[in-house]
Coordinates of C-alpha atoms in Angstrom, one line a residue:
M313 CA -32.7 52.7 -33.6
K314 CA -35.7 51.1 -33.2
T315 CA -38.6 52.7 -31.6
V316 CA -41.2 50.9 -29.1
F317 CA -44.4 52.5 -27.3
I318 CA -45.7 50.8 -24.2
T319 CA -49.0 51.8 -22.7
G320 CA -49.2 51.2 -18.9
A321 CA -45.6 51.2 -18.7
N322 CA -44.8 53.0 -15.4
R323 CA -45.1 50.2 -12.9
S324 CA -44.5 46.4 -12.4
I325 CA -44.3 44.1 -16.0
G326 CA -44.8 47.3 -18.3
L327 CA -42.0 49.0 -16.7
E328 CA -39.6 46.0 -16.5
T329 CA -40.1 45.4 -20.3
A330 CA -39.4 49.0 -21.0
K331 CA -35.8 48.4 -18.7
Q332 CA -35.1 45.4 -20.9
L333 CA -36.0 46.9 -24.3
S334 CA -33.9 50.1 -23.4
E335 CA -31.0 47.6 -22.3
K336 CA -31.3 46.5 -25.6
G337 CA -30.4 49.3 -27.5
L338 CA -34.4 50.5 -28.1
F339 CA -35.9 53.9 -27.9
V340 CA -38.7 53.5 -25.3
Y341 CA -41.8 55.6 -25.0
L342 CA -43.1 54.8 -21.6
G343 CA -46.9 55.0 -22.0
S344 CA -48.5 56.5 -18.5
R345 CA -52.1 57.6 -17.5
N346 CA -50.3 60.0 -15.5
L347 CA -47.9 62.1 -17.2
A348 CA -45.9 63.1 -13.5
K349 CA -45.7 59.7 -12.5
G350 CA -44.7 58.9 -15.8
E351 CA -41.9 61.2 -16.1
A352 CA -40.9 60.6 -12.4
T353 CA -40.3 56.9 -13.4
V354 CA -38.3 58.2 -16.2
K355 CA -36.2 60.3 -13.8
E356 CA -35.4 57.2 -11.8
L357 CA -34.4 55.0 -14.7
T358 CA -32.1 57.7 -15.9
A359 CA -30.4 58.1 -12.7
Q360 CA -30.0 54.2 -12.9
G361 CA -28.2 54.2 -15.9
F362 CA -31.1 53.8 -18.3
Q363 CA -30.9 55.6 -21.8
N364 CA -33.4 56.8 -24.3
I365 CA -36.9 56.3 -22.3
K366 CA -39.5 59.1 -22.5
A367 CA -42.7 59.2 -20.8
I368 CA -45.7 60.2 -22.8
E369 CA -49.2 60.6 -21.1
I370 CA -51.8 58.3 -22.6
D371 CA -55.2 56.9 -21.7
V372 CA -56.5 54.2 -23.7
T373 CA -59.9 54.9 -23.4
N374 CA -59.6 58.4 -24.8
P375 CA -58.9 58.9 -28.0
E376 CA -57.7 62.3 -28.0
S377 CA -55.4 60.9 -25.4
I378 CA -54.0 58.5 -27.8
A379 CA -53.9 60.8 -30.9
N380 CA -51.7 63.2 -28.6
A381 CA -49.4 60.9 -28.0
K382 CA -49.4 59.4 -31.1
S383 CA -48.4 63.0 -32.6
I384 CA -45.4 63.2 -30.5
V385 CA -44.0 59.9 -31.8
E386 CA -44.4 61.0 -35.1
N387 CA -43.0 64.1 -34.8
E388 CA -40.2 63.0 -33.1
Q389 CA -39.7 59.4 -34.9
G390 CA -41.8 59.6 -38.1
K391 CA -42.6 56.1 -37.4
L392 CA -42.8 53.1 -34.7
D393 CA -41.5 50.2 -34.9
I394 CA -43.1 48.3 -31.9
L395 CA -46.6 48.5 -30.2
I396 CA -46.8 46.6 -26.7
N397 CA -50.4 46.9 -25.7
N398 CA -50.2 46.3 -21.9
A399 CA -52.3 48.5 -19.8
G400 CA -55.4 47.0 -18.2
I401 CA -57.2 46.6 -15.3
L402 CA -58.6 43.7 -13.1
G403 CA -61.7 45.4 -12.2
V404 CA -63.9 44.6 -8.9
N405 CA -63.2 41.4 -6.7
P406 CA -65.3 39.0 -6.9
Q407 CA -66.5 38.8 -10.2
T408 CA -69.4 36.5 -10.6
A409 CA -71.2 35.9 -13.8
A410 CA -74.7 35.9 -11.9
E411 CA -73.9 39.4 -10.1
T412 CA -71.2 41.3 -11.6
S413 CA -72.9 44.7 -13.1
V414 CA -72.6 45.2 -16.9
N415 CA -71.2 48.6 -15.9
D416 CA -68.3 46.9 -14.1
I417 CA -68.0 44.7 -16.8
R418 CA -68.0 47.0 -19.4
E419 CA -64.9 49.4 -17.4
V420 CA -62.7 46.5 -17.6
F421 CA -63.6 45.8 -21.4
D422 CA -62.9 49.5 -22.1
T423 CA -59.2 49.6 -21.0
N424 CA -58.4 45.9 -21.6
F425 CA -60.1 45.2 -24.9
F426 CA -61.9 48.4 -26.6
G427 CA -58.6 50.8 -25.3
V428 CA -56.3 48.1 -27.5
I429 CA -58.7 48.7 -30.5
N430 CA -58.4 52.4 -29.8
V431 CA -54.2 52.5 -29.7
T432 CA -53.6 50.0 -32.3
Q433 CA -55.7 51.6 -34.9
I434 CA -54.5 55.2 -34.3
F435 CA -50.8 54.2 -34.2
L436 CA -51.5 51.7 -37.3
N437 CA -50.1 54.2 -39.9
L438 CA -47.0 54.7 -37.7
L439 CA -46.4 51.2 -37.3
K440 CA -47.0 50.4 -41.4
K441 CA -43.8 53.0 -41.9
S442 CA -41.3 50.7 -40.0
D443 CA -39.7 47.9 -41.9
S444 CA -40.4 45.1 -39.2
P445 CA -43.8 46.4 -37.4
R446 CA -44.5 44.3 -34.2
I447 CA -47.9 44.2 -32.3
S448 CA -47.7 42.4 -29.1
N449 CA -51.2 42.7 -26.9
I450 CA -50.8 41.7 -23.5
T451 CA -53.1 38.8 -22.7
S452 CA -53.7 36.4 -19.7
G453 CA -54.1 32.6 -19.3
L454 CA -57.6 33.3 -18.3
G455 CA -58.2 34.2 -21.5
S456 CA -58.1 30.7 -22.8
L457 CA -61.6 29.1 -23.3
T458 CA -59.8 25.5 -23.9
L459 CA -57.8 25.7 -20.5
H460 CA -61.0 27.1 -18.9
S461 CA -62.7 24.3 -19.9
D462 CA -60.2 21.7 -18.5
P463 CA -60.7 21.1 -14.8
E464 CA -57.1 19.5 -14.7
W465 CA -56.0 22.9 -15.5
K466 CA -54.3 24.3 -12.5
Y467 CA -56.2 27.5 -12.8
Y468 CA -59.4 25.9 -13.7
H469 CA -61.3 27.4 -10.5
V470 CA -60.0 31.1 -11.1
K471 CA -63.6 32.3 -13.1
T472 CA -63.6 36.0 -13.8
A473 CA -66.9 37.7 -15.4
A474 CA -64.8 40.7 -16.5
Y475 CA -61.2 40.2 -16.9
G476 CA -61.0 36.9 -18.4
P477 CA -63.5 37.5 -20.9
S478 CA -62.1 40.8 -21.6
K479 CA -58.6 39.0 -22.7
S480 CA -60.5 36.2 -24.5
A481 CA -62.1 39.0 -26.7
L482 CA -58.7 40.5 -27.2
N483 CA -57.3 37.2 -28.1
A484 CA -60.2 37.0 -30.8
Y485 CA -59.8 40.4 -32.1
T486 CA -55.7 39.8 -32.7
I487 CA -56.2 36.9 -34.5
T488 CA -58.3 38.7 -37.0
L489 CA -55.8 41.6 -37.1
A490 CA -53.0 39.4 -38.0
Y491 CA -54.9 38.1 -40.7
E492 CA -55.7 41.4 -41.9
L493 CA -52.0 42.5 -41.8
K494 CA -50.4 39.1 -43.4
E495 CA -49.5 40.4 -46.2
F496 CA -47.3 43.1 -44.6
P497 CA -44.2 42.6 -42.5
F498 CA -46.1 42.6 -39.3
K499 CA -45.9 40.0 -37.1
V500 CA -48.8 40.5 -34.4
N501 CA -49.3 38.2 -31.6
V502 CA -51.0 38.1 -28.3
I503 CA -48.6 37.4 -24.9
D504 CA -49.5 36.2 -21.6
P505 CA -46.3 36.9 -19.4
G506 CA -47.5 34.4 -16.9
Y507 CA -49.2 34.7 -12.9
T508 CA -46.7 37.4 -12.0
A509 CA -46.0 38.7 -8.2
T510 CA -47.4 42.3 -9.3
D511 CA -49.3 45.1 -7.7
F512 CA -52.2 43.8 -10.0
N513 CA -52.8 40.8 -7.8
D514 CA -51.5 42.0 -4.4
H515 CA -48.3 39.7 -5.4
S516 CA -49.9 36.7 -5.1
G517 CA -48.4 35.4 -8.7
P518 CA -45.4 32.9 -8.2
G519 CA -43.6 34.4 -11.3
S520 CA -41.3 37.6 -11.4
V521 CA -41.6 40.7 -13.3
E522 CA -38.0 40.0 -14.8
S523 CA -39.5 36.7 -16.1
A524 CA -42.6 38.1 -17.5
A525 CA -40.6 40.8 -19.6
S526 CA -38.4 38.5 -20.4
F527 CA -41.1 36.5 -22.1
I528 CA -42.6 39.7 -23.4
V529 CA -39.5 40.6 -25.4
K530 CA -38.7 37.3 -26.5
H531 CA -41.7 37.0 -28.5
T532 CA -42.0 40.6 -29.5
L533 CA -38.0 41.4 -31.0
T534 CA -38.8 38.3 -33.6
D535 CA -37.3 38.1 -37.1
E536 CA -39.0 37.9 -40.2
N537 CA -39.5 34.4 -40.0
G538 CA -41.2 34.9 -36.6
P539 CA -44.8 33.9 -36.1
T540 CA -47.8 35.8 -36.1
G541 CA -51.4 35.3 -35.1
Q542 CA -50.0 33.1 -32.0
Y543 CA -50.7 32.7 -28.4
F544 CA -47.6 32.8 -26.0
S545 CA -47.9 31.9 -22.5
N546 CA -45.3 31.9 -19.8
D547 CA -47.1 29.4 -17.8
I548 CA -47.1 26.7 -20.5
E549 CA -44.8 24.4 -19.4
D550 CA -42.9 23.1 -23.0
E551 CA -40.0 24.8 -24.9
T552 CA -42.7 26.4 -27.6
G553 CA -44.7 28.3 -24.9
I554 CA -47.7 28.3 -27.3
S555 CA -51.2 28.2 -25.2
P556 CA -54.4 26.5 -26.6
W557 CA -56.9 29.6 -27.4

């Protein structure tokens, strides 16, 4: 049975991703910053018939918390097959480049960028023990510098001084990580689930959590010939789903 750890998985897209992977027969570690909320979520899922899901407390901004989570997985499984770095925050609103404070920007980067690095580096040795390790970093279309420079892009006017740049940085980090791991059976990609109606954006997005999670699962459960170092977006309207950086 393959194992997957999903950060920020006790609600919205992360939760739906956990459900879909459980249905596909994976053992799912549901990462939650609040263990009680995570365990309550797992209890509800179990009552709905989902199996092989366990809540683990993890704060991606706290290396000790991450190390504790990694120890649990290591003691129970000995390895990890898939890491989905899903936890993220939007930050203050509005986010103007001229007025958003450095502290507010730093807070977003601590979770969306440095948090991913924290989790990835601590879990990397467990992933290397897998025959087919996968790392999916959940990004956003707002991280695309190419699209942000195109006045014809439908989200051209959605500019953020913290959130978008944190995802651009995450994209750049993922390219480097994929390159460093290219001699191993790793597949490391960034995946944008698309503009989805969630608590994150006051349910303003047109997409569903089911579609978003399905897109993440599709581009995570790839075979040995799958791509690595790629940027996929559910908002790209062609069959490849590949987004410009």
